[in-house]
């Protein structure tokens, strides 16, 4: 039976980030310096001047062109060792899912021998990581609450996180002011990650009352946000931040279904980013999630978002094989949705047809 862990401390509200200094001051440690991982979007942003940064701290701006790779995580660790900055009192990550996952992964790696790829899997991390604070600037992935940090090992092609209680943030600062500047399309794609995850869970066979409760409330909030006139109003950014938080809690207690495996295929083979990949996949999911397919399209049209089409329409046989393999490898979520005989349903021809329709 799951012995689930939740976030112990979180601070929520507009302007909450102003409390970062106080939180860091209260944290006592042998070393006093802090390592910051900040989404590159904020590089020359007024936010930086507001942070309680000291001269001994280190700031790394995290690139978001590519989703995290194990070798980048190893490199971040190596830089800190080289600078003799590998035992900070805290790691602070400020950004979207890429940056939040980077902070989690480096925090684990600094207290555990070996490389990031050695910890891709379930409960492989042996020692608690460095104390870490997560500050999301984009809502939807649930990376702020989940017990994983997704990374790709380019050598093996494995895309898998460090699933561990040690991966969970020690402290969150949830400040809806921080999501004001997110581009509209990105706000929709990432917000939809919560909605899609939760509808996959609720349509699955492996369910439990706690996972269902988190998912249902997250979906209710997503509906309020994405069926309203302005999904980015002050109220709606607050709601979506809560939906993302709850969606992350749901991930720890439930399984996804068909959308995430197909999106993972797009990501591994075509380098499509996670959240847009889910939305592209959803466009071919009418037969599996008919009611939600209609609702998803209603939300997209209400917000004036067009989902890219045709990215997997005309590929060669070898690429379809690669897409097939990197999709059907996700047996647990697929059997959650389709049952034991999922391989009879998702034949190579069927999977190819679905990718072509995206
Ligand atoms: P992201 O980190 O990929 O960022 C997307 C874009 O938004 C970037 O260009 C970034 O610079 C920009 N951005 C972020 N905040 C902004 C702001 N306030 N204003 C303007 N621009 C801003 O976004 P994401 O969709 O949150 O994260 C995707 C990543 O999350 C993937 O790597 C995925 O694998 C991971 N993920 C992790 C989990 C988990 O449980 N750990 C779950 C789902 C997805
Ligand atoms: Zn997701």
mmCIF file of C-alpha atoms and ligand atoms in Angstrom:
data_model
loop_
_atom_site.group_PDB
_atom_site.id
_atom_site.type_symbol
_atom_site.label_atom_id
_atom_site.label_comp_id
_atom_site.label_asym_id
_atom_site.label_seq_id
_atom_site.Cartn_x
_atom_site.Cartn_y
_atom_site.Cartn_z
ATOM 1 C CA UNK A 1 0.000 0.000 0.000
ATOM 2 C CA UNK A 2 1.200 3.542 -0.787
ATOM 3 C CA UNK A 3 2.684 5.419 2.139
ATOM 4 C CA UNK A 4 2.226 8.815 0.525
ATOM 5 C CA UNK A 5 4.144 11.934 1.376
ATOM 6 C CA UNK A 6 2.810 15.439 0.755
ATOM 7 C CA UNK A 7 4.528 18.814 0.706
ATOM 8 C CA UNK A 8 5.172 19.798 4.327
ATOM 9 C CA UNK A 9 5.231 23.573 3.952
ATOM 10 C CA UNK A 10 3.719 25.873 1.411
ATOM 11 C CA UNK A 11 2.974 29.541 1.350
ATOM 12 C CA UNK A 12 0.244 30.667 -1.028
ATOM 13 C CA UNK A 13 -0.886 34.089 -2.165
ATOM 14 C CA UNK A 14 -0.107 37.148 -4.269
ATOM 15 C CA UNK A 15 3.294 38.500 -3.320
ATOM 16 C CA UNK A 16 4.241 35.349 -1.390
ATOM 17 C CA UNK A 17 7.699 35.403 -2.975
ATOM 18 C CA UNK A 18 8.571 38.399 -0.757
ATOM 19 C CA UNK A 19 8.860 35.905 2.117
ATOM 20 C CA UNK A 20 11.710 33.947 0.564
ATOM 21 C CA UNK A 21 14.350 35.871 2.569
ATOM 22 C CA UNK A 22 12.623 35.142 5.859
ATOM 23 C CA UNK A 23 12.241 31.454 5.045
ATOM 24 C CA UNK A 24 15.930 31.211 4.139
ATOM 25 C CA UNK A 25 16.963 33.100 7.300
ATOM 26 C CA UNK A 26 15.095 30.609 9.453
ATOM 27 C CA UNK A 27 16.881 27.692 7.846
ATOM 28 C CA UNK A 28 20.033 27.108 9.874
ATOM 29 C CA UNK A 29 22.917 25.227 8.330
ATOM 30 C CA UNK A 30 26.725 25.006 8.519
ATOM 31 C CA UNK A 31 26.984 26.826 5.227
ATOM 32 C CA UNK A 32 25.096 29.964 4.533
ATOM 33 C CA UNK A 33 25.106 30.154 0.736
ATOM 34 C CA UNK A 34 22.166 29.331 -1.513
ATOM 35 C CA UNK A 35 22.084 27.957 -5.066
ATOM 36 C CA UNK A 36 19.434 29.388 -7.366
ATOM 37 C CA UNK A 37 18.097 27.756 -10.541
ATOM 38 C CA UNK A 38 16.030 30.369 -12.325
ATOM 39 C CA UNK A 39 14.132 30.061 -15.612
ATOM 40 C CA UNK A 40 16.080 31.980 -18.273
ATOM 41 C CA UNK A 41 12.981 34.081 -18.959
ATOM 42 C CA UNK A 42 13.746 36.025 -15.757
ATOM 43 C CA UNK A 43 17.378 36.774 -16.588
ATOM 44 C CA UNK A 44 16.970 40.534 -16.937
ATOM 45 C CA UNK A 45 13.671 40.718 -15.124
ATOM 46 C CA UNK A 46 12.838 42.975 -12.182
ATOM 47 C CA UNK A 47 12.139 39.820 -10.163
ATOM 48 C CA UNK A 48 15.870 39.192 -9.729
ATOM 49 C CA UNK A 49 16.407 42.468 -7.865
ATOM 50 C CA UNK A 50 13.654 41.478 -5.445
ATOM 51 C CA UNK A 51 15.274 38.176 -4.489
ATOM 52 C CA UNK A 52 17.323 38.043 -1.257
ATOM 53 C CA UNK A 53 20.486 37.095 -3.138
ATOM 54 C CA UNK A 54 23.792 37.341 -1.209
ATOM 55 C CA UNK A 55 27.234 37.673 -2.714
ATOM 56 C CA UNK A 56 28.172 34.105 -1.776
ATOM 57 C CA UNK A 57 25.121 32.651 -3.539
ATOM 58 C CA UNK A 58 25.255 31.194 -7.041
ATOM 59 C CA UNK A 59 22.650 31.815 -9.723
ATOM 60 C CA UNK A 60 22.174 29.554 -12.731
ATOM 61 C CA UNK A 61 19.731 30.535 -15.456
ATOM 62 C CA UNK A 62 18.119 27.369 -16.774
ATOM 63 C CA UNK A 63 17.637 27.058 -20.538
ATOM 64 C CA UNK A 64 14.200 25.879 -21.590
ATOM 65 C CA UNK A 65 14.799 25.056 -25.241
ATOM 66 C CA UNK A 66 15.363 21.425 -24.263
ATOM 67 C CA UNK A 67 13.748 19.487 -21.466
ATOM 68 C CA UNK A 68 16.202 18.219 -18.802
ATOM 69 C CA UNK A 69 18.846 15.690 -19.808
ATOM 70 C CA UNK A 70 20.751 13.605 -17.289
ATOM 71 C CA UNK A 71 24.050 14.987 -18.572
ATOM 72 C CA UNK A 72 22.990 18.600 -17.815
ATOM 73 C CA UNK A 73 22.123 17.579 -14.266
ATOM 74 C CA UNK A 74 25.534 15.923 -13.880
ATOM 75 C CA UNK A 75 27.146 19.072 -15.270
ATOM 76 C CA UNK A 76 25.379 21.307 -12.761
ATOM 77 C CA UNK A 77 26.648 19.015 -9.994
ATOM 78 C CA UNK A 78 30.202 19.147 -11.388
ATOM 79 C CA UNK A 79 30.188 22.952 -11.590
ATOM 80 C CA UNK A 80 29.186 23.182 -7.920
ATOM 81 C CA UNK A 81 31.916 20.756 -6.867
ATOM 82 C CA UNK A 82 34.466 22.719 -8.907
ATOM 83 C CA UNK A 83 33.402 25.963 -7.223
ATOM 84 C CA UNK A 84 33.377 24.268 -3.833
ATOM 85 C CA UNK A 85 29.709 25.163 -3.558
ATOM 86 C CA UNK A 86 28.278 21.652 -3.313
ATOM 87 C CA UNK A 87 26.891 21.816 0.245
ATOM 88 C CA UNK A 88 24.558 24.828 0.142
ATOM 89 C CA UNK A 89 22.025 25.463 2.857
ATOM 90 C CA UNK A 90 19.300 25.501 0.241
ATOM 91 C CA UNK A 91 18.527 25.099 -3.424
ATOM 92 C CA UNK A 92 15.886 27.501 -4.722
ATOM 93 C CA UNK A 93 14.234 26.788 -8.092
ATOM 94 C CA UNK A 94 12.110 29.475 -9.732
ATOM 95 C CA UNK A 95 10.407 28.672 -13.040
ATOM 96 C CA UNK A 96 8.316 26.229 -15.022
ATOM 97 C CA UNK A 97 8.505 22.449 -14.906
ATOM 98 C CA UNK A 98 11.966 22.310 -16.497
ATOM 99 C CA UNK A 99 13.491 24.534 -13.824
ATOM 100 C CA UNK A 100 11.586 22.922 -10.952
ATOM 101 C CA UNK A 101 12.737 19.472 -12.080
ATOM 102 C CA UNK A 102 16.321 20.690 -12.449
ATOM 103 C CA UNK A 103 16.359 21.955 -8.846
ATOM 104 C CA UNK A 104 14.988 18.645 -7.556
ATOM 105 C CA UNK A 105 17.456 16.522 -9.504
ATOM 106 C CA UNK A 106 20.547 18.529 -8.528
ATOM 107 C CA UNK A 107 19.474 18.552 -4.863
ATOM 108 C CA UNK A 108 19.330 14.737 -4.878
ATOM 109 C CA UNK A 109 22.562 14.334 -6.772
ATOM 110 C CA UNK A 110 24.582 16.498 -4.375
ATOM 111 C CA UNK A 111 23.961 14.049 -1.514
ATOM 112 C CA UNK A 112 24.052 10.789 -3.458
ATOM 113 C CA UNK A 113 27.069 9.270 -5.241
ATOM 114 C CA UNK A 114 27.039 8.487 -8.929
ATOM 115 C CA UNK A 115 25.230 10.205 -11.768
ATOM 116 C CA UNK A 116 21.680 11.355 -12.453
ATOM 117 C CA UNK A 117 21.035 8.341 -14.708
ATOM 118 C CA UNK A 118 21.718 5.972 -11.783
ATOM 119 C CA UNK A 119 18.592 7.287 -10.053
ATOM 120 C CA UNK A 120 16.095 7.127 -12.925
ATOM 121 C CA UNK A 121 13.479 4.765 -11.549
ATOM 122 C CA UNK A 122 11.549 4.158 -8.344
ATOM 123 C CA UNK A 123 12.982 4.702 -4.873
ATOM 124 C CA UNK A 124 16.641 4.485 -5.867
ATOM 125 C CA UNK A 125 17.709 7.709 -4.115
ATOM 126 C CA UNK A 126 19.304 6.657 -0.802
ATOM 127 C CA UNK A 127 19.974 9.909 1.082
ATOM 128 C CA UNK A 128 17.766 12.979 1.587
ATOM 129 C CA UNK A 129 18.748 15.710 -0.848
ATOM 130 C CA UNK A 130 19.735 19.296 -0.075
ATOM 131 C CA UNK A 131 16.883 21.328 1.504
ATOM 132 C CA UNK A 132 14.967 22.783 -1.448
ATOM 133 C CA UNK A 133 12.390 25.460 -2.139
ATOM 134 C CA UNK A 134 10.216 25.395 -5.268
ATOM 135 C CA UNK A 135 8.675 28.560 -6.694
ATOM 136 C CA UNK A 136 6.566 27.855 -9.805
ATOM 137 C CA UNK A 137 6.129 30.605 -12.409
ATOM 138 C CA UNK A 138 3.914 28.534 -14.696
ATOM 139 C CA UNK A 139 1.010 26.346 -13.567
ATOM 140 C CA UNK A 140 -0.015 22.904 -14.701
ATOM 141 C CA UNK A 141 2.663 20.234 -14.603
ATOM 142 C CA UNK A 142 2.338 19.623 -10.859
ATOM 143 C CA UNK A 143 6.149 19.400 -10.757
ATOM 144 C CA UNK A 144 5.976 21.597 -7.655
ATOM 145 C CA UNK A 145 4.232 18.840 -5.678
ATOM 146 C CA UNK A 146 5.151 15.575 -7.383
ATOM 147 C CA UNK A 147 7.780 13.048 -6.239
ATOM 148 C CA UNK A 148 9.583 12.953 -9.561
ATOM 149 C CA UNK A 149 11.802 15.086 -11.790
ATOM 150 C CA UNK A 150 11.639 14.047 -15.421
ATOM 151 C CA UNK A 151 14.957 13.701 -17.291
ATOM 152 C CA UNK A 152 16.130 12.002 -20.485
ATOM 153 C CA UNK A 153 19.275 9.941 -20.679
ATOM 154 C CA UNK A 154 20.326 10.650 -24.250
ATOM 155 C CA UNK A 155 22.624 7.621 -24.399
ATOM 156 C CA UNK A 156 19.950 5.085 -23.515
ATOM 157 C CA UNK A 157 16.946 7.116 -24.697
ATOM 158 C CA UNK A 158 15.334 6.540 -21.296
ATOM 159 C CA UNK A 159 13.015 9.345 -20.193
ATOM 160 C CA UNK A 160 12.279 8.762 -16.542
ATOM 161 C CA UNK A 161 12.542 10.719 -13.314
ATOM 162 C CA UNK A 162 13.960 10.110 -9.876
ATOM 163 C CA UNK A 163 10.736 8.876 -8.266
ATOM 164 C CA UNK A 164 11.438 9.230 -4.586
ATOM 165 C CA UNK A 165 10.051 10.830 -1.437
ATOM 166 C CA UNK A 166 13.380 12.698 -1.323
ATOM 167 C CA UNK A 167 12.503 14.407 -4.617
ATOM 168 C CA UNK A 168 9.558 16.281 -3.051
ATOM 169 C CA UNK A 169 10.189 19.964 -2.314
ATOM 170 C CA UNK A 170 10.629 20.860 1.369
ATOM 171 C CA UNK A 171 8.975 24.225 0.897
ATOM 172 C CA UNK A 172 6.834 25.809 -1.820
ATOM 173 C CA UNK A 173 6.123 29.432 -2.459
ATOM 174 C CA UNK A 174 3.002 29.679 -4.617
ATOM 175 C CA UNK A 175 2.660 33.228 -5.869
ATOM 176 C CA UNK A 176 0.080 33.754 -8.643
ATOM 177 C CA UNK A 177 1.650 37.130 -9.502
ATOM 178 C CA UNK A 178 4.524 35.182 -11.056
ATOM 179 C CA UNK A 179 2.414 33.667 -13.842
ATOM 180 C CA UNK A 180 1.183 37.011 -15.242
ATOM 181 C CA UNK A 181 3.779 37.098 -18.004
ATOM 182 C CA UNK A 182 3.374 33.569 -19.367
ATOM 183 C CA UNK A 183 2.561 33.625 -23.115
ATOM 184 C CA UNK A 184 -1.060 32.673 -23.694
ATOM 185 C CA UNK A 185 -0.370 29.473 -25.686
ATOM 186 C CA UNK A 186 2.121 28.220 -23.113
ATOM 187 C CA UNK A 187 -0.309 28.997 -20.300
ATOM 188 C CA UNK A 188 -2.947 26.863 -22.027
ATOM 189 C CA UNK A 189 -0.669 23.936 -22.933
ATOM 190 C CA UNK A 190 0.857 23.685 -19.464
ATOM 191 C CA UNK A 191 -2.458 24.248 -17.670
ATOM 192 C CA UNK A 192 -3.927 21.422 -19.725
ATOM 193 C CA UNK A 193 -1.321 19.020 -18.342
ATOM 194 C CA UNK A 194 -3.272 18.988 -15.076
ATOM 195 C CA UNK A 195 -6.633 18.599 -16.789
ATOM 196 C CA UNK A 196 -5.440 15.765 -19.034
ATOM 197 C CA UNK A 197 -3.607 13.924 -16.282
ATOM 198 C CA UNK A 198 -6.705 14.007 -14.113
ATOM 199 C CA UNK A 199 -9.167 12.895 -16.807
ATOM 200 C CA UNK A 200 -6.806 10.018 -17.644
ATOM 201 C CA UNK A 201 -6.767 8.975 -13.978
ATOM 202 C CA UNK A 202 -10.506 9.189 -13.525
ATOM 203 C CA UNK A 203 -11.109 7.120 -16.666
ATOM 204 C CA UNK A 204 -8.638 4.452 -15.548
ATOM 205 C CA UNK A 205 -9.056 1.100 -13.823
ATOM 206 C CA UNK A 206 -6.477 1.582 -11.059
ATOM 207 C CA UNK A 207 -8.219 4.171 -8.952
ATOM 208 C CA UNK A 208 -8.484 5.064 -5.322
ATOM 209 C CA UNK A 209 -10.567 7.552 -3.365
ATOM 210 C CA UNK A 210 -7.721 9.953 -2.588
ATOM 211 C CA UNK A 211 -6.390 10.125 -6.138
ATOM 212 C CA UNK A 212 -9.953 10.624 -7.370
ATOM 213 C CA UNK A 213 -10.620 13.454 -4.913
ATOM 214 C CA UNK A 214 -7.472 15.365 -5.918
ATOM 215 C CA UNK A 215 -8.244 14.808 -9.618
ATOM 216 C CA UNK A 216 -11.898 15.840 -9.369
ATOM 217 C CA UNK A 217 -11.095 19.109 -7.627
ATOM 218 C CA UNK A 218 -8.256 19.900 -10.050
ATOM 219 C CA UNK A 219 -10.615 19.321 -13.009
ATOM 220 C CA UNK A 220 -13.313 21.509 -11.451
ATOM 221 C CA UNK A 221 -10.805 24.365 -11.184
ATOM 222 C CA UNK A 222 -9.524 23.796 -14.740
ATOM 223 C CA UNK A 223 -13.096 24.009 -16.049
ATOM 224 C CA UNK A 224 -13.655 27.283 -14.190
ATOM 225 C CA UNK A 225 -10.442 28.687 -15.659
ATOM 226 C CA UNK A 226 -10.589 27.462 -19.246
ATOM 227 C CA UNK A 227 -14.316 27.859 -19.831
ATOM 228 C CA UNK A 228 -14.279 31.453 -18.571
ATOM 229 C CA UNK A 229 -13.778 34.510 -20.765
ATOM 230 C CA UNK A 230 -10.261 35.277 -19.598
ATOM 231 C CA UNK A 231 -8.223 32.268 -18.464
ATOM 232 C CA UNK A 232 -5.423 34.591 -17.288
ATOM 233 C CA UNK A 233 -7.397 36.924 -15.014
ATOM 234 C CA UNK A 234 -6.038 37.383 -11.475
ATOM 235 C CA UNK A 235 -8.611 34.953 -10.075
ATOM 236 C CA UNK A 236 -7.987 32.375 -12.749
ATOM 237 C CA UNK A 237 -4.199 32.420 -12.365
ATOM 238 C CA UNK A 238 -4.751 31.772 -8.672
ATOM 239 C CA UNK A 239 -7.140 28.914 -9.396
ATOM 240 C CA UNK A 240 -4.839 27.324 -11.940
ATOM 241 C CA UNK A 241 -1.965 27.430 -9.457
ATOM 242 C CA UNK A 242 -4.133 25.510 -6.996
ATOM 243 C CA UNK A 243 -5.266 23.077 -9.723
ATOM 244 C CA UNK A 244 -1.630 22.389 -10.580
ATOM 245 C CA UNK A 245 -0.774 21.839 -6.921
ATOM 246 C CA UNK A 246 -3.669 19.367 -6.555
ATOM 247 C CA UNK A 247 -2.851 17.725 -9.884
ATOM 248 C CA UNK A 248 0.679 17.069 -8.610
ATOM 249 C CA UNK A 249 -0.793 15.463 -5.468
ATOM 250 C CA UNK A 250 -3.038 13.358 -7.714
ATOM 251 C CA UNK A 251 -0.008 12.056 -9.665
ATOM 252 C CA UNK A 252 1.360 10.523 -6.461
ATOM 253 C CA UNK A 253 -1.895 8.620 -5.956
ATOM 254 C CA UNK A 254 -2.952 7.622 -9.444
ATOM 255 C CA UNK A 255 -1.914 6.663 -12.974
ATOM 256 C CA UNK A 256 -2.244 8.375 -16.307
ATOM 257 C CA UNK A 257 -3.862 6.679 -19.309
ATOM 258 C CA UNK A 258 -3.345 6.800 -23.090
ATOM 259 C CA UNK A 259 -2.521 10.477 -23.688
ATOM 260 C CA UNK A 260 0.723 10.615 -21.708
ATOM 261 C CA UNK A 261 2.266 7.515 -23.392
ATOM 262 C CA UNK A 262 1.585 8.918 -26.880
ATOM 263 C CA UNK A 263 2.933 12.298 -25.797
ATOM 264 C CA UNK A 264 6.033 10.551 -24.449
ATOM 265 C CA UNK A 265 6.480 8.946 -27.872
ATOM 266 C CA UNK A 266 6.394 12.393 -29.521
ATOM 267 C CA UNK A 267 8.855 13.665 -26.955
ATOM 268 C CA UNK A 268 11.418 10.857 -27.305
ATOM 269 C CA UNK A 269 11.278 10.588 -31.109
ATOM 270 C CA UNK A 270 10.434 14.131 -32.268
ATOM 271 C CA UNK A 271 11.652 16.151 -29.253
ATOM 272 C CA UNK A 272 8.173 17.627 -28.732
ATOM 273 C CA UNK A 273 7.857 19.318 -25.337
ATOM 274 C CA UNK A 274 5.659 17.572 -22.788
ATOM 275 C CA UNK A 275 2.658 19.896 -22.466
ATOM 276 C CA UNK A 276 2.200 20.807 -26.127
ATOM 277 C CA UNK A 277 2.715 17.098 -26.909
ATOM 278 C CA UNK A 278 -0.227 16.199 -24.674
ATOM 279 C CA UNK A 279 -2.450 18.725 -26.452
ATOM 280 C CA UNK A 280 -1.367 17.486 -29.898
ATOM 281 C CA UNK A 281 -2.118 13.926 -28.777
ATOM 282 C CA UNK A 282 -5.515 14.913 -27.405
ATOM 283 C CA UNK A 283 -6.585 15.877 -30.915
ATOM 284 C CA UNK A 284 -6.507 12.165 -31.859
ATOM 285 C CA UNK A 285 -8.129 10.820 -28.682
ATOM 286 C CA UNK A 286 -11.797 11.155 -29.670
ATOM 287 C CA UNK A 287 -12.465 7.401 -29.572
ATOM 288 C CA UNK A 288 -10.860 6.913 -26.143
ATOM 289 C CA UNK A 289 -12.036 10.026 -24.282
ATOM 290 C CA UNK A 290 -15.032 11.294 -26.314
ATOM 291 C CA UNK A 291 -16.600 13.610 -23.705
ATOM 292 C CA UNK A 292 -13.257 15.098 -22.688
ATOM 293 C CA UNK A 293 -12.205 15.438 -26.330
ATOM 294 C CA UNK A 294 -15.201 17.701 -26.895
ATOM 295 C CA UNK A 295 -14.562 19.647 -23.704
ATOM 296 C CA UNK A 296 -10.869 20.074 -24.528
ATOM 297 C CA UNK A 297 -11.726 21.503 -27.951
ATOM 298 C CA UNK A 298 -14.331 23.784 -26.431
ATOM 299 C CA UNK A 299 -11.748 25.127 -23.968
ATOM 300 C CA UNK A 300 -9.158 25.656 -26.719
ATOM 301 C CA UNK A 301 -11.610 27.505 -28.968
ATOM 302 C CA UNK A 302 -12.973 29.559 -26.054
ATOM 303 C CA UNK A 303 -9.438 30.764 -25.308
ATOM 304 C CA UNK A 304 -8.484 31.223 -28.974
ATOM 305 C CA UNK A 305 -5.773 28.573 -28.894
ATOM 306 C CA UNK A 306 -4.997 26.522 -31.975
ATOM 307 C CA UNK A 307 -3.237 23.233 -31.422
ATOM 308 C CA UNK A 308 -0.568 22.395 -34.044
ATOM 309 C CA UNK A 309 -1.659 19.596 -36.372
ATOM 310 C CA UNK A 310 0.068 17.095 -38.602
ATOM 311 C CA UNK A 311 3.430 16.825 -36.845
ATOM 312 C CA UNK A 312 3.384 13.036 -37.239
ATOM 313 C CA UNK A 313 1.357 12.823 -40.444
ATOM 314 C CA UNK A 314 4.053 12.012 -42.985
ATOM 315 C CA UNK A 315 6.919 10.139 -41.403
ATOM 316 C CA UNK A 316 8.823 7.108 -42.652
ATOM 317 C CA UNK A 317 8.230 3.530 -41.472
ATOM 318 C CA UNK A 318 11.313 3.585 -39.237
ATOM 319 C CA UNK A 319 10.098 6.700 -37.389
ATOM 320 C CA UNK A 320 6.637 5.187 -36.882
ATOM 321 C CA UNK A 321 8.343 2.108 -35.441
ATOM 322 C CA UNK A 322 10.290 4.291 -33.036
ATOM 323 C CA UNK A 323 7.092 6.145 -32.085
ATOM 324 C CA UNK A 324 5.298 2.842 -31.551
ATOM 325 C CA UNK A 325 8.074 1.459 -29.327
ATOM 326 C CA UNK A 326 8.373 4.562 -27.190
ATOM 327 C CA UNK A 327 4.583 4.621 -26.707
ATOM 328 C CA UNK A 328 3.739 0.992 -25.918
ATOM 329 C CA UNK A 329 6.668 0.771 -23.490
ATOM 330 C CA UNK A 330 4.395 2.585 -20.979
ATOM 331 C CA UNK A 331 2.479 -0.550 -20.085
ATOM 332 C CA UNK A 332 1.170 0.477 -16.691
ATOM 333 C CA UNK A 333 -0.727 3.618 -17.782
ATOM 334 C CA UNK A 334 -1.868 1.942 -20.996
ATOM 335 C CA UNK A 335 -3.247 -1.043 -19.109
ATOM 336 C CA UNK A 336 -4.832 1.404 -16.655
ATOM 337 C CA UNK A 337 -6.817 2.695 -19.627
ATOM 338 C CA UNK A 338 -7.244 -0.373 -21.813
ATOM 339 C CA UNK A 339 -6.893 -3.401 -19.563
ATOM 340 C CA UNK A 340 -4.754 -6.526 -20.000
ATOM 341 C CA UNK A 341 -5.177 -6.922 -23.744
ATOM 342 C CA UNK A 342 -3.842 -3.468 -24.571
ATOM 343 C CA UNK A 343 -1.362 -4.909 -27.118
ATOM 344 C CA UNK A 344 -4.291 -6.376 -29.085
ATOM 345 C CA UNK A 345 -5.864 -2.921 -29.221
ATOM 346 C CA UNK A 346 -2.718 -0.873 -29.772
ATOM 347 C CA UNK A 347 -1.248 -2.752 -32.729
ATOM 348 C CA UNK A 348 1.494 -1.094 -34.782
ATOM 349 C CA UNK A 349 -1.109 -0.202 -37.446
ATOM 350 C CA UNK A 350 -3.467 1.316 -34.881
ATOM 351 C CA UNK A 351 -0.744 3.337 -33.167
ATOM 352 C CA UNK A 352 0.522 4.620 -36.527
ATOM 353 C CA UNK A 353 -3.012 5.603 -37.541
ATOM 354 C CA UNK A 354 -3.397 7.579 -34.281
ATOM 355 C CA UNK A 355 -0.107 9.424 -34.797
ATOM 356 C CA UNK A 356 -1.100 10.257 -38.377
ATOM 357 C CA UNK A 357 -4.363 11.797 -37.182
ATOM 358 C CA UNK A 358 -2.712 14.149 -34.648
HETATM 359 P P1 LIG B 1 8.793 24.888 -19.135
HETATM 360 O O1 LIG B 1 9.621 24.822 -17.922
HETATM 361 O O2 LIG B 1 9.070 23.973 -20.271
HETATM 362 O O3 LIG B 1 8.762 26.385 -19.685
HETATM 363 C C1 LIG B 1 8.012 26.698 -20.853
HETATM 364 C C2 LIG B 1 8.300 28.108 -21.302
HETATM 365 O O4 LIG B 1 7.667 29.057 -20.441
HETATM 366 C C3 LIG B 1 9.775 28.467 -21.280
HETATM 367 O O5 LIG B 1 10.073 29.193 -22.440
HETATM 368 C C4 LIG B 1 9.914 29.352 -20.039
HETATM 369 O O6 LIG B 1 10.987 30.238 -20.144
HETATM 370 C C5 LIG B 1 8.592 30.068 -20.062
HETATM 371 N N1 LIG B 1 8.137 30.631 -18.786
HETATM 372 C C6 LIG B 1 8.041 30.017 -17.576
HETATM 373 N N2 LIG B 1 7.506 30.861 -16.656
HETATM 374 C C7 LIG B 1 7.268 32.024 -17.302
HETATM 375 C C8 LIG B 1 6.710 33.276 -16.907
HETATM 376 N N3 LIG B 1 6.251 33.472 -15.673
HETATM 377 N N4 LIG B 1 6.622 34.255 -17.826
HETATM 378 C C9 LIG B 1 7.025 34.049 -19.098
HETATM 379 N N5 LIG B 1 7.555 32.898 -19.525
HETATM 380 C C10 LIG B 1 7.667 31.895 -18.650
HETATM 381 O O7 LIG B 1 7.257 24.698 -18.780
HETATM 382 P P2 LIG B 1 6.336 23.592 -18.162
HETATM 383 O O8 LIG B 1 5.340 23.259 -19.181
HETATM 384 O O9 LIG B 1 5.900 24.070 -16.820
HETATM 385 O O10 LIG B 1 7.269 22.356 -17.860
HETATM 386 C C11 LIG B 1 7.511 21.296 -18.751
HETATM 387 C C12 LIG B 1 8.504 20.366 -18.099
HETATM 388 O O11 LIG B 1 7.918 19.820 -16.908
HETATM 389 C C13 LIG B 1 8.938 19.181 -18.934
HETATM 390 O O12 LIG B 1 10.327 19.029 -18.855
HETATM 391 C C14 LIG B 1 8.227 18.011 -18.312
HETATM 392 O O13 LIG B 1 8.914 16.786 -18.475
HETATM 393 C C15 LIG B 1 8.188 18.432 -16.873
HETATM 394 N N6 LIG B 1 7.138 17.778 -16.069
HETATM 395 C C16 LIG B 1 7.453 17.385 -14.824
HETATM 396 C C17 LIG B 1 6.519 16.759 -14.029
HETATM 397 C C18 LIG B 1 6.885 16.312 -12.658
HETATM 398 O O14 LIG B 1 6.037 15.741 -11.969
HETATM 399 N N7 LIG B 1 8.089 16.505 -12.208
HETATM 400 C C19 LIG B 1 5.212 16.575 -14.506
HETATM 401 C C20 LIG B 1 4.908 17.013 -15.786
HETATM 402 C C21 LIG B 1 5.870 17.626 -16.571
HETATM 403 ZN ZN1 LIG B 2 2.011 15.532 -17.736
#
